Every structure is written in C-alpha cells, then in structure tokens.
Short mmCIF file of N, CA and C in Angstrom, two decimals:
data_model
loop_
_atom_site.label_atom_id
_atom_site.label_comp_id
_atom_site.label_asym_id
_atom_site.label_seq_id
_atom_site.Cartn_x
_atom_site.Cartn_y
_atom_site.Cartn_z
N MET J 6 5.56 -7.12 -10.11
CA MET J 6 5.29 -6.71 -8.71
C MET J 6 4.52 -5.36 -8.68
N GLN J 7 3.53 -5.34 -7.79
CA GLN J 7 2.85 -4.06 -7.65
C GLN J 7 3.40 -3.32 -6.48
N LEU J 8 3.47 -1.97 -6.56
CA LEU J 8 3.93 -1.19 -5.52
C LEU J 8 2.93 -1.17 -4.41
N ARG J 9 1.67 -1.14 -4.84
CA ARG J 9 0.53 -1.11 -3.87
C ARG J 9 -0.44 -2.21 -4.35
N PRO J 10 -0.33 -3.45 -3.73
CA PRO J 10 -1.23 -4.50 -4.08
C PRO J 10 -2.68 -4.15 -3.80
N SER J 11 -3.63 -4.45 -4.76
CA SER J 11 -4.98 -4.15 -4.65
C SER J 11 -5.74 -5.17 -3.93
N TYR J 12 -6.90 -4.74 -3.40
CA TYR J 12 -7.76 -5.56 -2.61
C TYR J 12 -9.23 -5.31 -3.14
N GLN J 13 -10.09 -6.35 -3.25
CA GLN J 13 -11.34 -6.15 -3.56
C GLN J 13 -12.20 -7.26 -2.75
N TYR J 14 -13.35 -6.93 -2.24
CA TYR J 14 -14.27 -7.81 -1.61
C TYR J 14 -15.70 -7.44 -1.93
N GLN J 15 -16.59 -8.39 -2.28
CA GLN J 15 -17.94 -8.03 -2.65
C GLN J 15 -18.79 -8.84 -1.66
N SER J 16 -19.81 -8.06 -1.15
CA SER J 16 -20.69 -8.58 -0.13
C SER J 16 -22.07 -8.44 -0.61
N ARG J 17 -23.00 -9.39 -0.32
CA ARG J 17 -24.41 -9.11 -0.71
C ARG J 17 -25.17 -8.20 0.17
N ARG J 18 -24.55 -7.73 1.15
CA ARG J 18 -25.18 -6.67 1.99
C ARG J 18 -25.07 -5.31 1.29
N ASP J 19 -25.79 -4.35 1.81
CA ASP J 19 -25.72 -3.04 1.23
C ASP J 19 -24.52 -2.31 2.00
N ALA J 20 -24.05 -1.22 1.40
CA ALA J 20 -22.91 -0.53 1.71
C ALA J 20 -23.07 0.04 3.27
N GLU J 21 -24.24 0.45 3.61
CA GLU J 21 -24.52 0.97 4.87
C GLU J 21 -24.32 -0.08 5.99
N ASP J 22 -24.85 -1.25 5.70
CA ASP J 22 -24.71 -2.42 6.65
C ASP J 22 -23.27 -2.82 6.72
N VAL J 23 -22.45 -2.83 5.61
CA VAL J 23 -21.13 -3.22 5.64
C VAL J 23 -20.29 -2.29 6.47
N THR J 24 -20.64 -0.98 6.32
CA THR J 24 -19.99 0.04 7.01
C THR J 24 -20.19 -0.11 8.55
N GLU J 25 -21.44 -0.33 8.92
CA GLU J 25 -21.80 -0.42 10.34
C GLU J 25 -21.16 -1.73 10.97
N ARG J 26 -21.14 -2.75 10.22
CA ARG J 26 -20.52 -4.01 10.82
C ARG J 26 -19.01 -3.90 11.01
N LEU J 27 -18.38 -3.25 10.04
CA LEU J 27 -16.91 -3.02 10.21
C LEU J 27 -16.61 -2.09 11.31
N ARG J 28 -17.50 -1.01 11.55
CA ARG J 28 -17.25 -0.09 12.61
C ARG J 28 -17.50 -0.72 13.95
N GLU J 29 -18.47 -1.60 14.08
CA GLU J 29 -18.71 -2.31 15.29
C GLU J 29 -17.57 -3.32 15.58
N ALA J 30 -17.03 -3.97 14.55
CA ALA J 30 -15.90 -4.96 14.68
C ALA J 30 -14.61 -4.27 15.15
N LEU J 31 -14.46 -3.03 14.65
CA LEU J 31 -13.24 -2.32 15.12
C LEU J 31 -13.32 -1.83 16.62
N HIS J 32 -14.52 -1.72 17.12
CA HIS J 32 -14.61 -1.42 18.54
C HIS J 32 -14.61 -2.47 19.51
N GLU J 33 -14.56 -3.75 19.07
CA GLU J 33 -14.41 -4.82 19.95
C GLU J 33 -13.03 -4.81 20.61
N PRO J 34 -12.96 -5.24 21.84
CA PRO J 34 -11.67 -5.18 22.64
C PRO J 34 -10.65 -6.05 22.09
N ASN J 35 -10.90 -7.15 21.57
CA ASN J 35 -9.83 -8.04 20.92
C ASN J 35 -9.70 -7.99 19.46
N ALA J 36 -10.12 -6.83 18.77
CA ALA J 36 -10.06 -6.77 17.40
C ALA J 36 -8.66 -6.83 16.92
N PRO J 37 -8.37 -7.61 15.84
CA PRO J 37 -6.95 -7.65 15.40
C PRO J 37 -6.53 -6.47 14.68
N CYS J 38 -7.37 -5.56 14.33
CA CYS J 38 -7.13 -4.35 13.53
C CYS J 38 -7.68 -3.20 14.30
N ARG J 39 -7.12 -2.09 14.01
CA ARG J 39 -7.66 -0.76 14.39
C ARG J 39 -7.79 0.18 13.18
N GLY J 40 -8.59 1.15 13.23
CA GLY J 40 -8.73 2.04 12.11
C GLY J 40 -10.02 2.86 12.13
N ARG J 41 -10.44 3.32 11.01
CA ARG J 41 -11.61 4.15 10.88
C ARG J 41 -12.44 3.67 9.71
N VAL J 42 -13.74 3.82 9.91
CA VAL J 42 -14.64 3.53 8.88
C VAL J 42 -15.61 4.83 8.89
N ARG J 43 -15.72 5.52 7.75
CA ARG J 43 -16.53 6.74 7.72
C ARG J 43 -16.77 7.19 6.24
N GLU J 44 -17.90 7.61 5.93
CA GLU J 44 -18.34 8.23 4.69
C GLU J 44 -17.86 7.32 3.47
N GLY J 45 -18.05 6.07 3.53
CA GLY J 45 -17.80 5.22 2.39
C GLY J 45 -16.27 4.88 2.32
N ARG J 46 -15.51 5.17 3.33
CA ARG J 46 -14.01 4.91 3.22
C ARG J 46 -13.71 4.04 4.50
N ILE J 47 -12.67 3.22 4.36
CA ILE J 47 -12.10 2.42 5.45
C ILE J 47 -10.51 2.52 5.45
N GLU J 48 -9.94 2.68 6.59
CA GLU J 48 -8.61 2.72 6.81
C GLU J 48 -8.33 1.72 7.85
N LEU J 49 -7.46 0.64 7.60
CA LEU J 49 -7.20 -0.32 8.57
C LEU J 49 -5.68 -0.52 8.67
N ILE J 50 -5.24 -0.81 9.96
CA ILE J 50 -3.91 -1.23 10.27
C ILE J 50 -3.92 -2.27 11.33
N VAL J 51 -2.92 -3.18 11.33
CA VAL J 51 -2.93 -4.26 12.29
C VAL J 51 -2.74 -3.69 13.65
N ASN J 52 -3.34 -4.24 14.58
CA ASN J 52 -3.37 -3.76 16.02
C ASN J 52 -2.14 -4.39 16.79
N ASP J 53 -0.88 -3.85 16.48
CA ASP J 53 0.29 -4.29 17.15
C ASP J 53 0.74 -3.28 18.13
N GLU J 54 1.33 -3.63 19.21
CA GLU J 54 1.91 -2.66 20.19
C GLU J 54 3.08 -1.98 19.52
N LYS J 55 3.88 -2.70 18.83
CA LYS J 55 5.08 -2.12 18.15
C LYS J 55 5.04 -2.40 16.69
N PRO J 56 4.28 -1.66 15.94
CA PRO J 56 4.14 -2.08 14.51
C PRO J 56 5.54 -1.78 13.78
N HIS J 57 5.96 -2.74 12.97
CA HIS J 57 7.29 -2.65 12.34
C HIS J 57 7.16 -1.58 11.16
N PHE J 58 8.36 -1.21 10.77
CA PHE J 58 8.49 -0.11 9.75
C PHE J 58 7.67 -0.50 8.43
N TRP J 59 7.60 -1.81 8.15
CA TRP J 59 6.99 -2.25 6.89
C TRP J 59 5.51 -2.52 7.12
N ALA J 60 4.92 -2.28 8.23
CA ALA J 60 3.51 -2.52 8.49
C ALA J 60 2.67 -1.96 7.43
N PRO J 61 1.82 -2.77 6.76
CA PRO J 61 0.93 -2.25 5.74
C PRO J 61 -0.38 -1.60 6.32
N GLU J 62 -0.94 -0.83 5.49
CA GLU J 62 -2.29 -0.30 5.77
C GLU J 62 -3.19 -0.73 4.69
N LEU J 63 -4.45 -0.81 4.90
CA LEU J 63 -5.50 -0.97 3.90
C LEU J 63 -6.31 0.19 3.82
N ARG J 64 -6.39 0.89 2.62
CA ARG J 64 -7.19 2.04 2.47
C ARG J 64 -8.07 1.69 1.26
N ALA J 65 -9.44 1.78 1.61
CA ALA J 65 -10.30 1.34 0.54
C ALA J 65 -11.71 2.15 0.56
N ARG J 66 -12.39 1.99 -0.49
CA ARG J 66 -13.68 2.63 -0.61
C ARG J 66 -14.74 1.57 -0.49
N ILE J 67 -15.99 1.90 0.14
CA ILE J 67 -17.06 0.99 0.13
C ILE J 67 -18.16 1.66 -0.57
N TYR J 68 -18.65 1.00 -1.62
CA TYR J 68 -19.67 1.60 -2.36
C TYR J 68 -20.71 0.49 -2.98
N GLU J 69 -21.80 0.96 -3.44
CA GLU J 69 -22.84 -0.01 -4.01
C GLU J 69 -22.56 -0.14 -5.48
N GLU J 70 -22.73 -1.41 -5.89
CA GLU J 70 -22.53 -1.81 -7.29
C GLU J 70 -23.46 -3.03 -7.56
N ASP J 71 -24.39 -2.90 -8.40
CA ASP J 71 -25.26 -4.07 -8.77
C ASP J 71 -26.00 -4.71 -7.47
N GLU J 72 -26.55 -3.85 -6.65
CA GLU J 72 -27.13 -4.27 -5.40
C GLU J 72 -26.28 -5.08 -4.45
N CYS J 73 -24.98 -4.81 -4.55
CA CYS J 73 -24.02 -5.38 -3.57
C CYS J 73 -23.11 -4.32 -3.08
N ALA J 74 -22.54 -4.54 -1.98
CA ALA J 74 -21.51 -3.65 -1.50
C ALA J 74 -20.16 -4.10 -1.90
N VAL J 75 -19.30 -3.24 -2.46
CA VAL J 75 -18.03 -3.53 -2.91
C VAL J 75 -16.98 -2.75 -2.03
N ILE J 76 -15.99 -3.40 -1.63
CA ILE J 76 -14.84 -2.84 -0.91
C ILE J 76 -13.69 -2.93 -1.89
N ARG J 77 -13.19 -1.87 -2.26
CA ARG J 77 -12.02 -1.85 -3.28
C ARG J 77 -10.96 -0.86 -2.70
N GLY J 78 -9.78 -1.39 -2.68
CA GLY J 78 -8.70 -0.47 -2.24
C GLY J 78 -7.30 -1.06 -2.49
N HIS J 79 -6.25 -0.48 -1.80
CA HIS J 79 -4.96 -0.91 -1.96
C HIS J 79 -4.27 -1.09 -0.53
N PHE J 80 -3.44 -2.10 -0.46
CA PHE J 80 -2.43 -2.20 0.64
C PHE J 80 -1.30 -1.36 0.26
N ALA J 81 -0.82 -0.58 1.23
CA ALA J 81 0.29 0.33 1.09
C ALA J 81 1.09 0.46 2.44
N PRO J 82 2.32 0.89 2.42
CA PRO J 82 2.98 1.15 3.66
C PRO J 82 2.35 2.36 4.27
N LYS J 83 2.74 2.64 5.51
CA LYS J 83 2.28 3.85 6.17
C LYS J 83 2.73 5.03 5.30
N PRO J 84 1.90 6.22 5.40
CA PRO J 84 2.29 7.36 4.51
C PRO J 84 3.79 7.81 4.60
N ASP J 85 4.26 7.75 5.79
CA ASP J 85 5.73 8.27 5.95
C ASP J 85 6.71 7.33 5.20
N THR J 86 6.45 6.00 5.27
CA THR J 86 7.27 5.09 4.57
C THR J 86 7.09 5.15 3.03
N TRP J 87 5.87 5.32 2.63
CA TRP J 87 5.57 5.53 1.23
C TRP J 87 6.25 6.75 0.68
N THR J 88 6.17 7.86 1.40
CA THR J 88 6.77 9.17 0.96
C THR J 88 8.35 8.96 0.98
N MET J 89 8.78 8.23 1.84
CA MET J 89 10.33 8.01 1.80
C MET J 89 10.75 7.27 0.55
N PHE J 90 10.00 6.19 0.18
CA PHE J 90 10.33 5.43 -1.04
C PHE J 90 10.23 6.37 -2.22
N LEU J 91 9.08 7.21 -2.38
CA LEU J 91 8.97 7.94 -3.52
C LEU J 91 9.97 9.09 -3.56
N ALA J 92 10.42 9.62 -2.46
CA ALA J 92 11.52 10.64 -2.39
C ALA J 92 12.80 9.98 -2.85
N ILE J 93 13.11 8.80 -2.45
CA ILE J 93 14.36 8.14 -2.85
C ILE J 93 14.28 7.88 -4.34
N TYR J 94 13.23 7.31 -4.82
CA TYR J 94 13.01 7.16 -6.31
C TYR J 94 13.30 8.44 -7.07
N ALA J 95 12.60 9.50 -6.61
CA ALA J 95 12.62 10.78 -7.32
C ALA J 95 14.06 11.31 -7.25
N ALA J 96 14.70 11.30 -6.20
CA ALA J 96 16.08 11.79 -5.98
C ALA J 96 17.05 10.95 -6.88
N THR J 97 16.86 9.62 -6.88
CA THR J 97 17.72 8.75 -7.74
C THR J 97 17.62 9.08 -9.26
N ILE J 98 16.37 9.17 -9.59
CA ILE J 98 16.02 9.44 -11.03
C ILE J 98 16.50 10.89 -11.45
N PHE J 99 16.24 11.85 -10.64
CA PHE J 99 16.74 13.22 -10.98
C PHE J 99 18.23 13.24 -11.08
N SER J 100 18.92 12.75 -10.01
CA SER J 100 20.33 12.86 -10.04
C SER J 100 20.97 12.06 -11.14
N THR J 101 20.30 10.91 -11.57
CA THR J 101 20.85 10.15 -12.68
C THR J 101 20.65 10.92 -13.99
N GLY J 102 19.56 11.55 -14.16
CA GLY J 102 19.24 12.40 -15.36
C GLY J 102 20.25 13.57 -15.55
N VAL J 103 20.48 14.19 -14.36
CA VAL J 103 21.38 15.36 -14.31
C VAL J 103 22.84 14.85 -14.63
N GLY J 104 23.29 13.87 -14.01
CA GLY J 104 24.58 13.29 -14.21
C GLY J 104 24.78 12.76 -15.65
N THR J 105 23.77 12.15 -16.23
CA THR J 105 23.94 11.70 -17.61
C THR J 105 23.97 12.83 -18.64
N VAL J 106 23.21 13.94 -18.34
CA VAL J 106 23.22 15.07 -19.24
C VAL J 106 24.68 15.69 -19.09
N PHE J 107 25.19 15.81 -17.86
CA PHE J 107 26.50 16.43 -17.63
C PHE J 107 27.56 15.58 -18.28
N GLY J 108 27.48 14.19 -18.17
CA GLY J 108 28.37 13.36 -18.78
C GLY J 108 28.41 13.40 -20.27
N LEU J 109 27.21 13.55 -20.90
CA LEU J 109 27.18 13.72 -22.41
C LEU J 109 27.77 15.01 -22.89
N ALA J 110 27.53 15.96 -22.04
CA ALA J 110 28.19 17.34 -22.32
C ALA J 110 29.71 17.24 -22.23
N GLN J 111 30.27 16.48 -21.21
CA GLN J 111 31.71 16.30 -21.10
C GLN J 111 32.20 15.58 -22.34
N TRP J 112 31.47 14.53 -22.74
CA TRP J 112 31.88 13.73 -23.89
C TRP J 112 31.92 14.54 -25.18
N GLN J 113 30.87 15.44 -25.40
CA GLN J 113 30.87 16.28 -26.59
C GLN J 113 31.87 17.29 -26.67
N LEU J 114 32.39 17.67 -25.41
CA LEU J 114 33.41 18.71 -25.31
C LEU J 114 34.86 18.10 -25.38
N GLY J 115 34.86 16.77 -25.44
CA GLY J 115 36.14 16.13 -25.59
C GLY J 115 36.80 15.86 -24.24
N SER J 116 36.06 16.09 -23.13
CA SER J 116 36.70 15.77 -21.81
C SER J 116 36.35 14.31 -21.43
N SER J 117 36.94 13.92 -20.37
CA SER J 117 36.68 12.56 -19.88
C SER J 117 35.28 12.54 -19.28
N PRO J 118 34.36 11.73 -19.84
CA PRO J 118 32.97 11.76 -19.42
C PRO J 118 32.72 10.92 -18.03
N TRP J 119 33.42 11.32 -17.05
CA TRP J 119 33.28 10.63 -15.67
C TRP J 119 31.92 10.72 -15.13
N ALA J 120 31.08 11.75 -15.44
CA ALA J 120 29.71 11.87 -14.91
C ALA J 120 28.74 10.85 -15.50
N LEU J 121 29.17 10.01 -16.55
CA LEU J 121 28.28 9.04 -17.04
C LEU J 121 28.23 7.86 -16.05
N TRP J 122 29.03 7.84 -15.13
CA TRP J 122 28.92 6.74 -14.14
C TRP J 122 27.64 6.82 -13.34
N THR J 123 27.04 8.05 -13.43
CA THR J 123 25.71 8.20 -12.65
C THR J 123 24.61 7.35 -13.30
N LEU J 124 24.79 6.94 -14.62
CA LEU J 124 23.80 6.16 -15.18
C LEU J 124 23.67 4.71 -14.64
N PRO J 125 24.79 3.94 -14.60
CA PRO J 125 24.70 2.60 -13.95
C PRO J 125 24.45 2.68 -12.39
N LEU J 126 24.93 3.78 -11.83
CA LEU J 126 24.70 3.97 -10.34
C LEU J 126 23.21 4.22 -10.09
N GLY J 127 22.65 5.02 -11.00
CA GLY J 127 21.19 5.33 -10.85
C GLY J 127 20.27 4.13 -11.07
N VAL J 128 20.67 3.27 -12.19
CA VAL J 128 19.95 2.07 -12.41
C VAL J 128 20.03 1.12 -11.13
N ALA J 129 21.25 1.01 -10.63
CA ALA J 129 21.50 0.15 -9.39
C ALA J 129 20.64 0.71 -8.24
N GLY J 130 20.68 2.13 -8.07
CA GLY J 130 19.93 2.78 -6.99
C GLY J 130 18.34 2.35 -7.15
N VAL J 131 17.84 2.54 -8.29
CA VAL J 131 16.37 2.20 -8.54
C VAL J 131 16.08 0.80 -8.26
N CYS J 132 17.04 -0.15 -8.74
CA CYS J 132 16.91 -1.56 -8.43
C CYS J 132 16.95 -1.86 -6.92
N GLY J 133 17.91 -1.10 -6.26
CA GLY J 133 17.81 -1.26 -4.75
C GLY J 133 16.64 -0.78 -4.11
N VAL J 134 16.05 0.26 -4.48
CA VAL J 134 14.75 0.64 -3.87
C VAL J 134 13.67 -0.34 -4.19
N TRP J 135 13.65 -0.91 -5.48
CA TRP J 135 12.59 -1.73 -5.79
C TRP J 135 12.76 -3.06 -4.91
N LEU J 136 14.01 -3.49 -4.79
CA LEU J 136 14.23 -4.67 -3.98
C LEU J 136 13.83 -4.46 -2.42
N GLY J 137 14.07 -3.19 -1.95
CA GLY J 137 13.64 -2.87 -0.65
C GLY J 137 12.15 -2.83 -0.48
N ALA J 138 11.44 -2.36 -1.57
CA ALA J 138 10.02 -2.43 -1.47
C ALA J 138 9.44 -3.86 -1.45
N ARG J 139 10.04 -4.71 -2.36
CA ARG J 139 9.65 -6.08 -2.46
C ARG J 139 9.90 -6.79 -1.06
N MET J 140 11.12 -6.56 -0.45
CA MET J 140 11.34 -7.16 0.82
C MET J 140 10.30 -6.68 1.91
N GLY J 141 9.98 -5.38 1.83
CA GLY J 141 9.04 -4.82 2.72
C GLY J 141 7.55 -5.47 2.55
N GLN J 142 7.25 -5.83 1.34
CA GLN J 142 6.02 -6.54 1.01
C GLN J 142 6.06 -7.89 1.60
N ARG J 143 7.18 -8.58 1.55
CA ARG J 143 7.27 -9.90 2.07
C ARG J 143 7.13 -9.90 3.59
N LEU J 144 7.84 -8.91 4.17
CA LEU J 144 7.78 -8.74 5.66
C LEU J 144 6.39 -8.38 6.15
N GLY J 145 5.62 -7.77 5.29
CA GLY J 145 4.24 -7.28 5.67
C GLY J 145 3.20 -8.22 5.21
N ALA J 146 3.53 -9.39 4.53
CA ALA J 146 2.53 -10.26 4.03
C ALA J 146 1.66 -10.76 5.02
N ASP J 147 2.16 -11.20 6.27
CA ASP J 147 1.24 -11.70 7.26
C ASP J 147 0.23 -10.65 7.72
N ASN J 148 0.73 -9.39 7.84
CA ASN J 148 -0.17 -8.35 8.27
C ASN J 148 -1.32 -8.11 7.16
N MET J 149 -0.90 -8.10 5.95
CA MET J 149 -1.85 -7.98 4.86
C MET J 149 -2.94 -9.10 4.93
N GLY J 150 -2.47 -10.30 5.31
CA GLY J 150 -3.53 -11.37 5.45
C GLY J 150 -4.40 -11.13 6.64
N THR J 151 -3.83 -10.57 7.66
CA THR J 151 -4.70 -10.26 8.87
C THR J 151 -5.80 -9.15 8.54
N LEU J 152 -5.36 -8.23 7.78
CA LEU J 152 -6.30 -7.11 7.44
C LEU J 152 -7.33 -7.73 6.46
N GLN J 153 -7.00 -8.48 5.55
CA GLN J 153 -7.90 -9.09 4.69
C GLN J 153 -8.88 -10.13 5.40
N ARG J 154 -8.40 -10.93 6.33
CA ARG J 154 -9.17 -11.78 7.06
C ARG J 154 -10.11 -11.06 7.93
N PHE J 155 -9.71 -9.93 8.55
CA PHE J 155 -10.56 -9.15 9.39
C PHE J 155 -11.92 -8.73 8.61
N ILE J 156 -11.71 -8.25 7.45
CA ILE J 156 -12.91 -7.81 6.61
C ILE J 156 -13.72 -9.01 6.29
N GLU J 157 -13.14 -10.05 5.87
CA GLU J 157 -13.88 -11.25 5.35
C GLU J 157 -14.59 -11.89 6.51
N ASP J 158 -13.91 -12.06 7.66
CA ASP J 158 -14.60 -12.64 8.84
C ASP J 158 -15.66 -11.86 9.40
N THR J 159 -15.53 -10.52 9.28
CA THR J 159 -16.56 -9.67 9.80
C THR J 159 -17.81 -9.67 8.95
N LEU J 160 -17.66 -9.82 7.63
CA LEU J 160 -18.78 -9.71 6.76
C LEU J 160 -19.39 -11.07 6.32
N ARG J 161 -18.59 -12.13 6.46
CA ARG J 161 -19.07 -13.37 5.83
C ARG J 161 -20.05 -14.15 6.68
N PRO J 162 -20.09 -14.15 8.04
CA PRO J 162 -20.79 -15.15 8.81
C PRO J 162 -22.25 -15.31 8.34
N ASP J 163 -22.98 -14.29 8.01
CA ASP J 163 -24.37 -14.50 7.84
C ASP J 163 -24.72 -14.57 6.29
N GLU J 164 -23.77 -14.61 5.44
CA GLU J 164 -24.02 -14.43 4.00
C GLU J 164 -24.29 -15.74 3.42
N ASP J 165 -23.87 -16.84 3.96
CA ASP J 165 -24.03 -18.19 3.28
C ASP J 165 -25.45 -18.65 3.47
#
C-alpha cells in the first residue's frame, strides 16, 4: 500500500496549453473539481458541498518532457488529515521507543519489566493507523477517480 498513491498523465500538447485548458475547465460552472493551476503546478479537490474527512487532493507538477506535457503528482488527504496521521505515527513510535528502553532498563536492574508492554501496544498502534489510512483510501477511491477523470477528460478530446 502506498500512503500517497501516485498519478501520471502524458499529453501530446505542450505544458502551457495543458495548463490553460485545465484552468479554463476549473472555471466552468459545473466542473466536478475545484482547485488551482499556476506556475507548472496543479492542486485539485472534488467539488463537494460537504467534503468528507477522507476526501483526497491531487497535487501535481506540469512540465515538458520529450516534446510532451507530463502531469506527475500524488493523491493525498487534506494537509490537516495528513498531518494528523503523521503526528499519530510519530507519537506512537516515540512512546514505543521510550517505553521499550525503560522496560529494558527495568529488566537489567532486576525489576519487573512492565514497560515492555509498550512494544506490542506500539506495534498495534502503528497497525491501527495503517488500517485507518487504508480505510481512508478506500473511502476516497471514488473521489480519486473523479480527479483523474477530470484531467483526462479535459485533455483527451482533441488528442486522438
């Protein structure tokens, strides 16, 4: 599983044309997405009145490669959701490390190493966060498809 699934699209148009077409498509009244396109970067989110907590964003670069425009980026949760997951991972790993060192010290001193319980609890915590991220990706899969289709539908019509 990828924490941040990647996305890539290649167009026969140049990067400037791709940028302008995406910008125009975002300004249409019934656009399925909203976001920004500027200076070779694109940020897209699904245009929902009430986006759910797991709603993904697509952040990508637009650049020229071999006379084609390439859009390459990642799907990720909103920055506050992403920060929360990283903070939970960091806190879990840190507290597990401290508890394990304390438990080993207790064991070396001949005391009951009760603090070693942080090791299996920490592993369970990391697995829980991983499962939460996996569940979030499943809940946001439809939105990821919407973001992907928006780019492909905007850029594909005249290419064939």
